[in-house]
Amino acid sequence: MPPISLSNEKQKDYRSNSLWRLTLRRILRQRNAVLGLVILSILVLTAIFADVIAPFAPEQVLIGLEEGIKKRQDPCIHLFGCPKDQPQHLMGIDGNVRDQFSRVVHGSRISLMIGFTTISFAIIIGTILGSISGFFGGWVDNLIMRILDVLMAFPSLLLAITIVSVLGPGLQNALLAIAIVTIPVYARVVRGSVLSIKEMPYVAASRALGGNSFHILINRVLPNAIPPLIVTGTLGIGTAILDAAALSFLGLGAQPPMPEWGTMLGSERNQVFTAPHLVFYPGIAIMLTVLSFNLLGDGLRDAIDPRLGHTQN
Amino acid sequence: MIQYTIRRLLMAIPVLLGILIVTFALARMIPGEPCKAMLGEKATPEVCERFNVRYGFDKPITTQFGIYLRDILSGDFGQSIRFSRPVTIILIERLPLTLELGTIALIIAISIGIPMGILSAVKRNSIWDVFTMIGANIGVSMPVYWLGLMLQFAFAILLKDTLFQLPPSGRLAPGLAAIPFYEVWGLEFARETFGYHFLEFFSNFYIFNSLITGDWKLFGDAIKHMIMPAMALSTIPLAIIARITRSSMLEVLKQDYIRTARSKGLKQNKVILKHAFRNALLPVVTIIGLQVGTIFAGAVLTESIFGLAGVGRILFEAITARDYPIIQAFTVVIAGGYVLINLIVDLSYVFIDPRIRLE
């Protein structure tokens, strides 16, 4: 038997490694989560290689480039019997004579960016508020939680719409609005974990060793509050993308000609009877993206918290 | 029980007050002068001064909030800039449609979502369960407005001239008009006692109005116009309710008392509905309360797609036209309604789970 090493360094290494490896193994065991991971990987690759995949630039108007091109032309796919002499447009041509497929492909960049920025912002602010609230308790806790209660009393999309109506339409303001309305969720999650973690023996030990509150909060409490945050965050990215697309659809978020899926849907909404493909594909793109984050988030939750595991799947 | 009720009611007051503060503050946070934001950049200083005096913008902010509070408590939401009409009147005209649409959507979501969730928990890992969960996952990921547009295309174009054809938009077919029940019954004199707006409000529920006056043609037409928007609006709540019902049922079905009930020889149906579902109901009811918010927010999107002149659509129009009194009033009403519904949900816990009464 090898001697047991008590060196701090090694032990930490071993623990964190196995936690994440265990989590990964648990995720890979779930069909749903794997499906989510696959869709998400395709999406990320699409976003990275958008310039290579898309035959045209997203804002390129094709008038003059291709002969006889008409706006809102139906999709032309060679594989499905479209004559070979016609140029291929997988998802048709939009109302401004641009290649819809190129726009949808480039839209993946914007949507992923929207999801990650809003949720990162909300998580940072939410973590600060939640940990202060949970760790210090008392009137600070009461004040913060009551303010968050009020924010949560509004249906979230509605509050986001109202905030954007005040800030003025635009992608940046829409992102800010969505981040603001999701802060309470993360603050509550963090507060909940901090409340239970601060009663742990190792926190008491750290305090006995003379650690100050700030040190304990940052180095002992917060690292252990991260797992539930990852789950909520992953599920939150889906909702954020959905809400941002809704704002853009209403004309309050991303503005044309930006190839944002919600904006694309919004500008062609009245053409649904004559050119349904222009509405169909951006919607499918939104749905698949949101679906992938939801599936992955569910899988993560089951993997990180095995107690819940068997009720979900 | 009474103590619990009073405590919950008292807890709702600061939240309601907070909602008023937030909406008040949001309306004041509009960059630039309120006058120019509302009347346009070309407003002259004289016009602005008159505007400020008229809407009380010349007074200190605390006084303004006091006036705002007093007005709202007396049911006065001010004047709409765009329509030059009292916002309260506009609310009375528009709110019934949204409530009607939302109620139908919620009924669809509950009456399909709960049985789906129960079945999928009972027949866990069966084909039915797998399909329900796939459906529920897709349902929560779908943009409401996209589904609405797709439904329009399917029912108004693909199924045109079949039995399933549905009108793509609007609330009633052209040429049809709802006759308010008070006119049918010759109750015009009641306006004196109940007030015109009170009667008007209830008669604006077209389905309810045509039902009590026995106007079946109108009833059928109003229902037909509601099917698609309600379907679109109900998908997300339906999916969420089905998922929560399933996981809550799975949790309960593992309990010892379920095994006891089974070993007593009770029929499967009785075990599931009486013993299991009753105990699984609490999270389901909670989530239904929260779905009211989803439905209100979804109404903004659904109504603008289906050309329905409800609260959601006018809110959207008010946002594009920067009609702040309307935005403010409608946000207050919707958020207030949301808080009240969830208060009722909280109070209903006592009836669902008697253990809560003892706390």
XYZ file of C-alpha atoms in Angstrom:
672
model
C 0.000 0.000 0.000
C 1.450 3.400 -0.964
C 1.784 5.934 1.833
C -1.192 8.269 2.112
C -0.228 11.767 1.086
C -1.679 14.499 3.206
C -0.235 17.287 1.111
C -2.863 19.908 0.535
C -2.044 20.370 -3.124
C -2.536 16.814 -4.230
C -5.718 16.204 -2.358
C -7.413 19.230 -3.839
C -6.375 18.146 -7.286
C -7.785 14.682 -6.829
C -11.089 15.896 -5.469
C -11.923 18.473 -8.096
C -10.863 16.161 -10.846
C -13.102 13.364 -9.760
C -16.097 15.610 -9.178
C -16.011 16.917 -12.719
C -15.142 13.551 -14.215
C -17.981 11.958 -12.302
C -20.354 14.656 -13.481
C -19.260 14.227 -17.067
C -19.720 10.474 -16.854
C -23.184 10.917 -15.386
C -24.106 13.336 -18.173
C -22.902 10.999 -20.883
C -25.097 8.272 -19.444
C -28.252 10.282 -20.191
C -29.724 10.186 -23.651
C -31.328 13.625 -23.385
C -28.232 15.374 -22.166
C -26.099 13.758 -24.854
C -28.588 14.905 -27.477
C -28.414 18.413 -26.033
C -24.631 18.291 -26.073
C -24.598 17.134 -29.696
C -26.958 19.892 -30.867
C -24.988 22.461 -28.907
C -21.665 21.279 -30.355
C -23.046 21.536 -33.888
C -24.289 24.999 -33.039
C -20.966 26.145 -31.631
C -19.127 24.764 -34.652
C -21.609 26.538 -36.928
C -20.955 29.778 -35.104
C -17.180 29.382 -35.279
C -17.102 28.400 -38.956
C -20.030 30.598 -40.041
C -17.914 32.332 -42.669
C -16.912 29.005 -44.177
C -20.352 27.378 -44.042
C -22.393 30.321 -45.283
C -22.130 30.795 -49.052
C -22.744 34.544 -48.751
C -22.165 37.306 -46.240
C -25.289 37.709 -44.075
C -25.976 41.225 -45.273
C -25.039 40.636 -48.920
C -27.844 41.679 -51.296
C -27.861 39.325 -54.247
C -29.355 41.640 -56.851
C -26.983 41.778 -59.799
C -24.955 38.848 -58.498
C -27.390 36.228 -59.707
C -29.556 36.536 -62.736
C -33.325 36.492 -62.393
C -33.248 36.419 -58.610
C -36.485 37.490 -56.989
C -37.163 38.492 -53.428
C -38.779 35.849 -51.183
C -37.901 33.112 -53.649
C -38.593 29.557 -52.488
C -35.700 27.402 -51.315
C -33.760 25.706 -54.078
C -31.998 22.527 -53.012
C -30.272 20.508 -55.729
C -30.622 17.326 -53.734
C -34.423 17.663 -53.684
C -34.916 18.138 -57.395
C -34.202 21.809 -57.889
C -32.803 22.182 -61.427
C -28.992 22.098 -61.374
C -28.651 25.183 -63.534
C -30.240 27.332 -60.828
C -28.078 28.580 -57.964
C -28.679 26.716 -54.742
C -30.376 28.499 -51.818
C -31.059 26.048 -49.015
C -33.539 28.253 -47.173
C -34.640 30.554 -49.977
C -34.241 34.272 -50.428
C -35.496 36.845 -47.945
C -37.472 40.045 -48.461
C -34.321 42.061 -49.140
C -32.940 39.504 -51.624
C -30.399 38.026 -49.256
C -29.545 34.363 -48.842
C -31.630 33.163 -45.893
C -29.345 30.211 -45.137
C -26.314 32.463 -44.716
C -28.296 34.668 -42.382
C -29.528 31.790 -40.258
C -25.983 30.408 -40.018
C -24.581 33.757 -38.921
C -27.472 34.165 -36.496
C -26.017 31.367 -34.377
C -23.142 33.660 -33.405
C -25.483 36.363 -32.213
C -27.751 34.021 -30.290
C -24.911 32.281 -28.478
C -23.389 35.647 -27.670
C -26.753 36.843 -26.326
C -27.157 33.755 -24.168
C -23.693 33.852 -22.652
C -23.407 37.602 -22.056
C -26.816 38.049 -20.422
C -26.416 35.047 -18.174
C -22.824 35.882 -17.214
C -23.913 39.372 -16.271
C -26.905 38.101 -14.321
C -24.786 35.455 -12.572
C -22.115 37.953 -11.524
C -24.569 40.469 -10.102
C -26.791 37.719 -8.707
C -23.838 36.053 -6.982
C -22.738 39.296 -5.384
C -26.225 40.087 -4.119
C -27.026 36.516 -3.105
C -23.804 35.914 -1.224
C -24.004 39.208 0.648
C -27.593 38.444 1.491
C -27.002 34.869 2.605
C -23.665 35.370 4.324
C -24.379 38.486 6.349
C -28.096 37.977 6.956
C -30.032 40.457 9.065
C -31.417 43.655 7.624
C -29.124 43.520 4.562
C -30.596 40.150 3.674
C -34.109 41.430 4.228
C -33.602 44.524 2.118
C -32.003 42.703 -0.830
C -34.531 39.908 -0.834
C -37.530 42.256 -0.672
C -36.207 44.229 -3.649
C -35.709 40.999 -5.573
C -39.222 39.885 -4.573
C -40.589 42.956 -6.302
C -38.575 42.228 -9.448
C -39.876 38.663 -9.386
C -43.445 39.871 -9.010
C -43.381 40.958 -12.645
C -43.720 38.370 -15.386
C -40.093 38.410 -16.588
C -40.581 39.013 -20.300
C -43.052 41.773 -19.523
C -40.625 43.552 -17.210
C -37.927 43.211 -19.861
C -40.268 44.778 -22.429
C -41.028 47.655 -20.085
C -37.348 48.232 -19.309
C -36.471 48.290 -23.013
C -39.317 50.690 -23.663
C -37.646 53.043 -21.200
C -34.047 52.509 -22.332
C -34.966 52.583 -26.002
C -34.882 49.695 -28.479
C -31.578 48.063 -29.433
C -29.730 44.817 -28.864
C -27.600 46.162 -26.016
C -30.568 47.493 -24.076
C -32.485 44.285 -24.679
C -29.607 42.256 -23.271
C -29.364 44.522 -20.251
C -33.115 44.239 -19.648
C -33.064 40.452 -19.853
C -30.065 40.288 -17.541
C -31.789 42.525 -14.991
C -34.967 40.470 -14.894
C -33.012 37.226 -14.410
C -30.783 38.484 -11.577
C -33.264 37.481 -8.821
C -33.128 33.839 -9.905
C -29.350 33.606 -9.460
C -29.313 35.699 -6.316
C -31.799 33.288 -4.756
C -29.888 30.205 -5.825
C -26.624 31.587 -4.438
C -28.258 32.776 -1.228
C -29.757 29.334 -0.698
C -26.432 27.551 -1.108
C -24.546 30.124 0.953
C -27.034 29.727 3.806
C -26.447 25.992 3.964
C -22.695 26.122 3.296
C -21.929 28.681 5.985
C -23.100 26.197 8.630
C -20.573 23.608 7.425
C -17.765 22.546 9.810
C -15.059 23.597 7.364
C -16.354 27.166 7.418
C -16.242 27.139 11.194
C -12.713 25.721 10.947
C -11.652 28.495 8.636
C -13.094 31.037 11.010
C -11.299 29.414 13.935
C -8.058 29.714 11.975
C -8.633 33.434 11.894
C -9.963 33.888 8.375
C -11.944 37.078 7.896
C -15.453 37.117 6.439
C -14.332 38.166 3.007
C -11.717 35.413 2.801
C -14.193 32.794 3.990
C -16.851 33.944 1.557
C -14.551 33.977 -1.464
C -12.397 30.930 -0.743
C -14.584 28.615 1.292
C -18.235 29.372 0.606
C -18.539 30.533 -2.993
C -16.579 27.708 -4.659
C -19.057 25.281 -3.147
C -22.033 27.322 -4.277
C -21.061 27.000 -7.931
C -22.590 23.654 -8.979
C -26.278 24.665 -8.572
C -25.396 27.925 -10.312
C -24.101 26.069 -13.364
C -27.351 24.133 -13.664
C -29.550 27.207 -13.323
C -27.262 29.120 -15.668
C -27.432 26.504 -18.420
C -31.219 26.414 -18.233
C -31.196 30.208 -18.045
C -29.240 30.595 -21.288
C -32.095 28.906 -23.143
C -34.668 31.226 -21.632
C -32.485 34.273 -22.254
C -32.121 33.393 -25.945
C -35.874 32.833 -26.186
C -36.681 36.142 -24.493
C -34.100 38.086 -26.511
C -35.558 36.662 -29.715
C -39.037 37.690 -28.547
C -37.846 41.248 -27.898
C -36.189 41.361 -31.308
C -39.352 39.956 -32.879
C -41.276 42.869 -31.384
C -38.690 45.248 -32.821
C -37.238 46.106 -29.406
C -34.020 44.094 -29.604
C -31.572 43.568 -32.442
C -32.339 45.878 -35.347
C -32.280 44.937 -39.038
C -30.154 44.204 -41.012
C -28.505 42.240 -38.171
C -29.072 38.541 -38.839
C -30.696 37.858 -35.473
C -33.283 35.068 -35.646
C -36.019 36.956 -33.805
C -35.494 40.041 -35.968
C -35.615 37.905 -39.114
C -38.899 36.387 -37.950
C -40.295 39.775 -37.070
C -39.518 41.436 -40.361
C -41.083 38.619 -42.399
C -44.024 37.859 -40.106
C -46.591 39.314 -42.506
C -45.282 37.107 -45.298
C -46.137 33.868 -43.516
C -48.899 33.086 -46.007
C -46.834 33.734 -49.116
C -43.299 32.819 -48.039
C -43.566 30.531 -44.994
C -39.942 29.389 -45.346
C -38.741 32.815 -44.226
C -40.541 32.348 -40.927
C -40.038 28.627 -40.568
C -36.231 28.346 -40.517
C -35.293 31.093 -38.031
C -37.930 29.685 -35.668
C -36.509 26.181 -35.971
C -33.058 27.595 -35.280
C -34.262 29.317 -32.106
C -36.067 26.177 -31.002
C -33.081 23.865 -31.500
C -30.756 26.243 -29.680
C -33.045 26.659 -26.710
C -33.773 22.933 -26.710
C -30.087 22.057 -26.563
C -29.507 24.249 -23.503
C -32.621 22.912 -21.801
C -31.662 19.284 -22.390
C -28.103 19.892 -21.239
C -29.281 21.829 -18.186
C -31.653 19.041 -17.162
C -28.875 16.521 -17.635
C -26.455 18.599 -15.587
C -28.960 18.911 -12.778
C -29.444 15.179 -12.635
C -25.701 14.607 -12.782
C -24.766 17.137 -10.113
C -27.612 16.351 -7.773
C -28.156 12.591 -7.887
C -31.009 12.885 -5.407
C -33.147 14.404 -8.136
C -31.658 12.226 -10.821
C -34.168 9.499 -10.967
C -37.261 11.613 -10.941
C -36.300 13.472 -14.068
C -35.258 10.668 -16.328
C -55.651 29.315 9.066
C -56.865 32.870 9.618
C -53.456 33.804 10.928
C -51.804 32.317 7.848
C -54.176 34.176 5.538
C -53.591 37.488 7.264
C -49.833 36.985 7.238
C -49.819 36.229 3.511
C -52.058 39.216 2.778
C -49.769 41.514 4.743
C -46.748 40.125 2.926
C -48.316 41.028 -0.417
C -48.639 44.709 0.469
C -44.922 45.632 0.296
C -44.644 43.736 -2.998
C -47.605 45.612 -4.473
C -46.142 48.877 -3.220
C -42.805 47.876 -4.746
C -44.479 47.258 -8.093
C -45.948 50.757 -7.979
C -42.559 52.241 -7.096
C -40.803 50.349 -9.901
C -43.320 51.344 -12.572
C -43.320 54.912 -11.319
C -39.521 55.017 -11.336
C -39.262 53.415 -14.774
C -41.527 56.045 -16.269
C -39.344 58.795 -14.729
C -36.130 57.180 -15.930
C -36.920 57.873 -19.556
C -33.955 59.843 -20.863
C -34.720 63.482 -21.579
C -37.727 65.533 -20.657
C -40.962 63.561 -20.297
C -42.696 66.196 -22.364
C -40.396 65.747 -25.352
C -40.428 61.987 -24.995
C -44.199 61.969 -25.158
C -45.062 64.865 -27.427
C -42.085 64.629 -29.743
C -38.874 66.599 -30.160
C -40.634 69.558 -31.762
C -42.577 70.479 -28.638
C -42.042 74.151 -27.828
C -41.150 75.324 -24.295
C -44.637 76.800 -23.852
C -46.306 73.551 -24.805
C -43.937 71.693 -22.494
C -44.714 73.971 -19.598
C -48.434 73.436 -20.023
C -47.814 69.712 -20.328
C -45.739 69.654 -17.134
C -48.355 71.520 -15.157
C -51.137 69.343 -16.500
C -49.406 66.053 -15.630
C -47.860 67.312 -12.409
C -44.241 67.097 -13.584
C -43.524 70.514 -12.061
C -44.021 69.203 -8.511
C -41.344 67.496 -6.353
C -40.878 63.802 -7.024
C -42.349 62.652 -3.697
C -45.487 64.692 -4.305
C -45.693 63.202 -7.763
C -45.540 59.715 -6.310
C -48.220 60.635 -3.763
C -50.503 61.859 -6.527
C -49.758 58.760 -8.571
C -50.608 56.520 -5.621
C -53.808 58.400 -4.857
C -54.931 58.273 -8.486
C -54.287 54.560 -8.852
C -56.077 53.711 -5.630
C -59.096 55.595 -6.918
C -58.902 53.705 -10.216
C -57.613 56.619 -12.249
C -54.675 55.759 -14.485
C -54.495 59.093 -16.244
C -54.922 59.956 -19.909
C -53.458 58.083 -22.828
C -51.256 60.415 -24.865
C -52.033 58.760 -28.158
C -55.768 58.241 -27.787
C -56.470 61.248 -25.522
C -58.793 59.037 -23.535
C -58.702 57.845 -19.927
C -56.491 54.759 -19.602
C -59.065 53.145 -17.302
C -61.645 53.146 -20.120
C -59.127 51.573 -22.492
C -58.407 48.917 -19.871
C -62.102 48.131 -19.553
C -62.332 47.684 -23.301
C -59.181 45.623 -23.732
C -58.747 43.571 -20.590
C -61.699 41.165 -21.125
C -60.242 39.834 -24.386
C -56.892 39.066 -22.753
C -58.539 37.486 -19.726
C -60.731 35.364 -21.994
C -57.776 34.267 -24.109
C -55.597 33.617 -21.083
C -58.281 31.619 -19.296
C -58.876 29.389 -22.315
C -55.132 28.887 -22.731
C -54.742 28.013 -19.058
C -57.699 25.596 -19.185
C -56.143 23.853 -22.210
C -52.755 23.701 -20.492
C -54.146 22.284 -17.241
C -56.632 19.842 -18.726
C -54.070 18.330 -21.096
C -50.869 18.868 -19.109
C -51.930 17.198 -15.852
C -53.313 13.954 -17.349
C -50.269 13.748 -19.617
C -47.926 14.147 -16.666
C -49.778 11.586 -14.534
C -49.878 9.004 -17.316
C -46.240 9.507 -18.077
C -45.273 9.057 -14.428
C -47.411 5.936 -14.055
C -46.193 4.391 -17.296
C -42.646 5.512 -16.730
C -40.131 4.821 -19.527
C -42.896 3.607 -21.828
C -43.237 4.938 -25.355
C -45.930 7.286 -24.075
C -43.575 8.682 -21.438
C -40.743 9.167 -23.906
C -42.980 10.983 -26.381
C -44.555 13.151 -23.707
C -41.178 14.234 -22.421
C -39.834 14.911 -25.913
C -42.980 16.913 -26.602
C -42.649 18.794 -23.325
C -39.009 19.620 -24.006
C -39.832 20.916 -27.462
C -42.839 22.780 -26.069
C -40.802 24.842 -23.601
C -38.184 25.622 -26.236
C -40.582 26.914 -28.860
C -41.014 30.646 -29.497
C -44.727 31.377 -28.971
C -44.913 33.823 -31.865
C -43.290 31.351 -34.232
C -45.784 28.677 -33.266
C -48.574 31.207 -33.762
C -47.372 32.052 -37.265
C -46.974 28.367 -38.135
C -50.490 27.611 -36.869
C -51.821 30.454 -38.981
C -50.125 29.000 -42.016
C -51.349 25.485 -41.249
C -54.976 26.258 -40.421
C -55.630 29.134 -42.784
C -53.605 28.029 -45.837
C -52.820 24.304 -45.738
C -56.227 23.334 -44.332
C -58.137 25.887 -46.331
C -61.573 24.673 -47.500
C -61.463 21.705 -45.163
C -63.416 21.130 -41.998
C -60.488 22.328 -39.903
C -60.079 25.717 -41.490
C -59.778 28.449 -38.899
C -59.870 32.219 -39.317
C -56.265 33.524 -39.280
C -56.884 36.604 -37.190
C -59.402 38.857 -35.509
C -61.912 38.237 -32.774
C -65.157 37.878 -34.756
C -65.930 37.300 -38.420
C -66.576 40.509 -40.364
C -70.214 41.520 -40.127
C -70.763 39.946 -36.742
C -71.064 42.113 -33.669
C -71.584 41.203 -30.068
C -74.710 42.690 -28.566
C -74.031 43.461 -24.901
C -76.154 41.373 -22.573
C -77.566 44.461 -20.880
C -79.033 45.593 -24.172
C -80.482 42.151 -24.920
C -82.130 42.044 -21.530
C -83.199 45.665 -21.610
C -81.097 46.470 -18.582
C -79.928 49.869 -19.773
C -81.401 51.401 -16.661
C -78.919 49.361 -14.608
C -76.205 51.678 -15.828
C -77.467 54.124 -13.271
C -76.914 51.688 -10.427
C -73.838 49.700 -11.485
C -72.249 52.213 -13.785
C -71.825 51.903 -17.511
C -68.237 50.692 -17.361
C -69.024 47.883 -14.999
C -71.586 46.384 -17.397
C -69.412 47.174 -20.392
C -66.516 45.273 -18.848
C -68.488 42.064 -18.497
C -70.128 42.331 -21.890
C -66.692 42.585 -23.479
C -66.121 38.945 -22.640
C -67.631 37.900 -25.970
C -67.762 34.193 -25.227
C -69.334 34.737 -21.838
C -71.659 37.409 -23.213
C -72.915 35.297 -26.116
C -73.307 32.313 -23.816
C -75.605 34.063 -21.373
C -77.594 35.770 -24.097
C -77.918 32.519 -26.071
C -76.378 33.894 -29.268
C -74.978 30.568 -30.497
C -73.770 31.795 -33.854
C -71.637 34.420 -32.214
C -70.532 31.980 -29.536
C -69.283 29.517 -32.157
C -67.529 32.215 -34.099
C -65.847 33.696 -31.033
C -64.629 30.227 -29.983
C -63.337 29.536 -33.493
C -61.306 32.724 -33.420
C -59.840 31.830 -30.041
C -58.654 28.290 -30.855
C -55.384 29.181 -32.584
C -54.216 31.969 -30.276
C -55.127 29.904 -27.225
C -53.268 26.907 -28.617
C -50.158 28.989 -29.237
C -50.383 30.609 -25.833
C -50.925 27.335 -23.994
C -47.933 25.340 -25.305
C -45.302 26.551 -22.854
C -47.545 26.304 -19.762
C -48.789 22.916 -20.956
C -45.272 21.565 -21.323
C -44.187 22.929 -17.950
C -47.287 21.623 -16.169
C -46.819 18.176 -17.714
C -43.174 18.037 -16.605
C -43.853 19.170 -13.057
C -46.822 16.806 -12.711
C -44.664 13.933 -13.882
C -41.722 14.587 -11.578
C -43.956 15.342 -8.608
C -45.940 12.131 -9.219
C -42.746 10.072 -9.534
C -41.587 11.456 -6.195
C -44.877 10.549 -4.509
C -45.219 7.115 -6.117
C -41.985 6.087 -4.360
C -43.452 6.794 -0.920
C -44.322 4.102 1.565
C -47.969 5.069 1.850
C -48.458 4.316 -1.825
C -47.142 0.818 -1.262
C -49.465 0.550 1.726
C -52.421 1.674 -0.341
C -51.552 -0.852 -3.015
C -51.094 -3.661 -0.540
C -54.485 -2.856 0.964
C -55.782 -4.013 -2.394
C -56.976 -0.646 -3.631
C -57.599 -0.291 -7.338
C -54.782 1.269 -9.352
C -56.940 4.264 -10.357
C -57.850 5.000 -6.789
C -54.246 4.754 -5.633
C -53.106 7.114 -8.340
C -55.830 9.710 -8.209
C -56.718 9.741 -4.537
C -53.491 8.839 -2.786
C -50.753 9.851 -5.173
C -52.103 12.799 -7.141
C -53.558 14.551 -4.122
C -50.124 14.566 -2.550
C -48.373 15.515 -5.773
C -50.666 18.485 -6.309
C -48.775 21.151 -4.361
C -45.891 21.813 -6.790
C -48.323 21.546 -9.687
C -50.591 24.248 -8.289
C -47.582 26.450 -7.563
C -46.344 26.158 -11.117
C -49.827 26.860 -12.510
C -49.842 30.121 -10.573
C -46.485 31.061 -12.058
C -47.728 30.236 -15.566
C -50.180 33.108 -15.327
C -47.164 35.356 -15.789
C -46.004 33.409 -18.839
C -49.471 33.754 -20.293
C -49.681 37.501 -19.707
C -46.262 38.037 -21.283
C -47.121 35.623 -24.096
C -50.303 37.594 -24.735
C -48.197 40.541 -25.903
C -46.756 38.319 -28.639
C -49.827 36.232 -29.438
C -52.246 39.124 -29.664
C -50.039 41.063 -32.021
C -49.808 38.044 -34.331
C -53.493 37.201 -34.338
C -54.702 40.779 -34.633
C -56.500 40.686 -31.299
C -57.062 44.058 -29.677
C -56.277 42.985 -26.129
C -54.074 44.278 -23.357
C -50.958 42.682 -24.831
C -51.339 44.239 -28.237
C -52.119 47.696 -26.940
C -49.172 47.460 -24.587
C -46.935 46.689 -27.550
C -48.423 49.552 -29.553
C -47.997 51.870 -26.591
C -44.330 50.911 -26.367
C -43.662 51.727 -30.002
C -45.638 54.977 -29.672
C -44.052 55.782 -26.261
C -47.464 56.179 -24.656
C -46.153 56.004 -21.077
C -49.414 56.322 -19.120
C -50.636 53.183 -20.876
C -47.372 51.303 -20.364
C -47.358 52.253 -16.702
C -50.994 51.373 -16.068
C -50.955 48.083 -17.933
C -47.733 46.972 -16.270
C -49.222 47.751 -12.869
C -52.442 45.901 -13.646
C -50.695 42.822 -15.042
C -48.090 42.630 -12.275
C -50.757 43.277 -9.644
C -52.934 40.541 -11.110
C -49.969 38.190 -11.153
C -49.235 38.865 -7.479
C -52.884 38.371 -6.522
C -53.147 35.077 -8.428
C -50.052 33.778 -6.688
C -51.432 34.970 -3.380
C -54.568 32.916 -4.043
C -52.351 29.968 -4.964
C -50.485 30.347 -1.666
C -53.727 30.478 0.256
C -55.007 27.394 -1.554
C -52.105 25.375 -0.104
C -54.080 25.169 3.100
C -56.842 23.264 1.367
C -54.525 21.088 -0.672
C -52.232 20.133 2.178
C -53.770 20.375 5.664
C -50.315 20.003 7.216
C -49.560 23.603 6.260
C -52.362 24.795 8.516
C -50.486 23.518 11.540
C -47.345 25.484 10.890
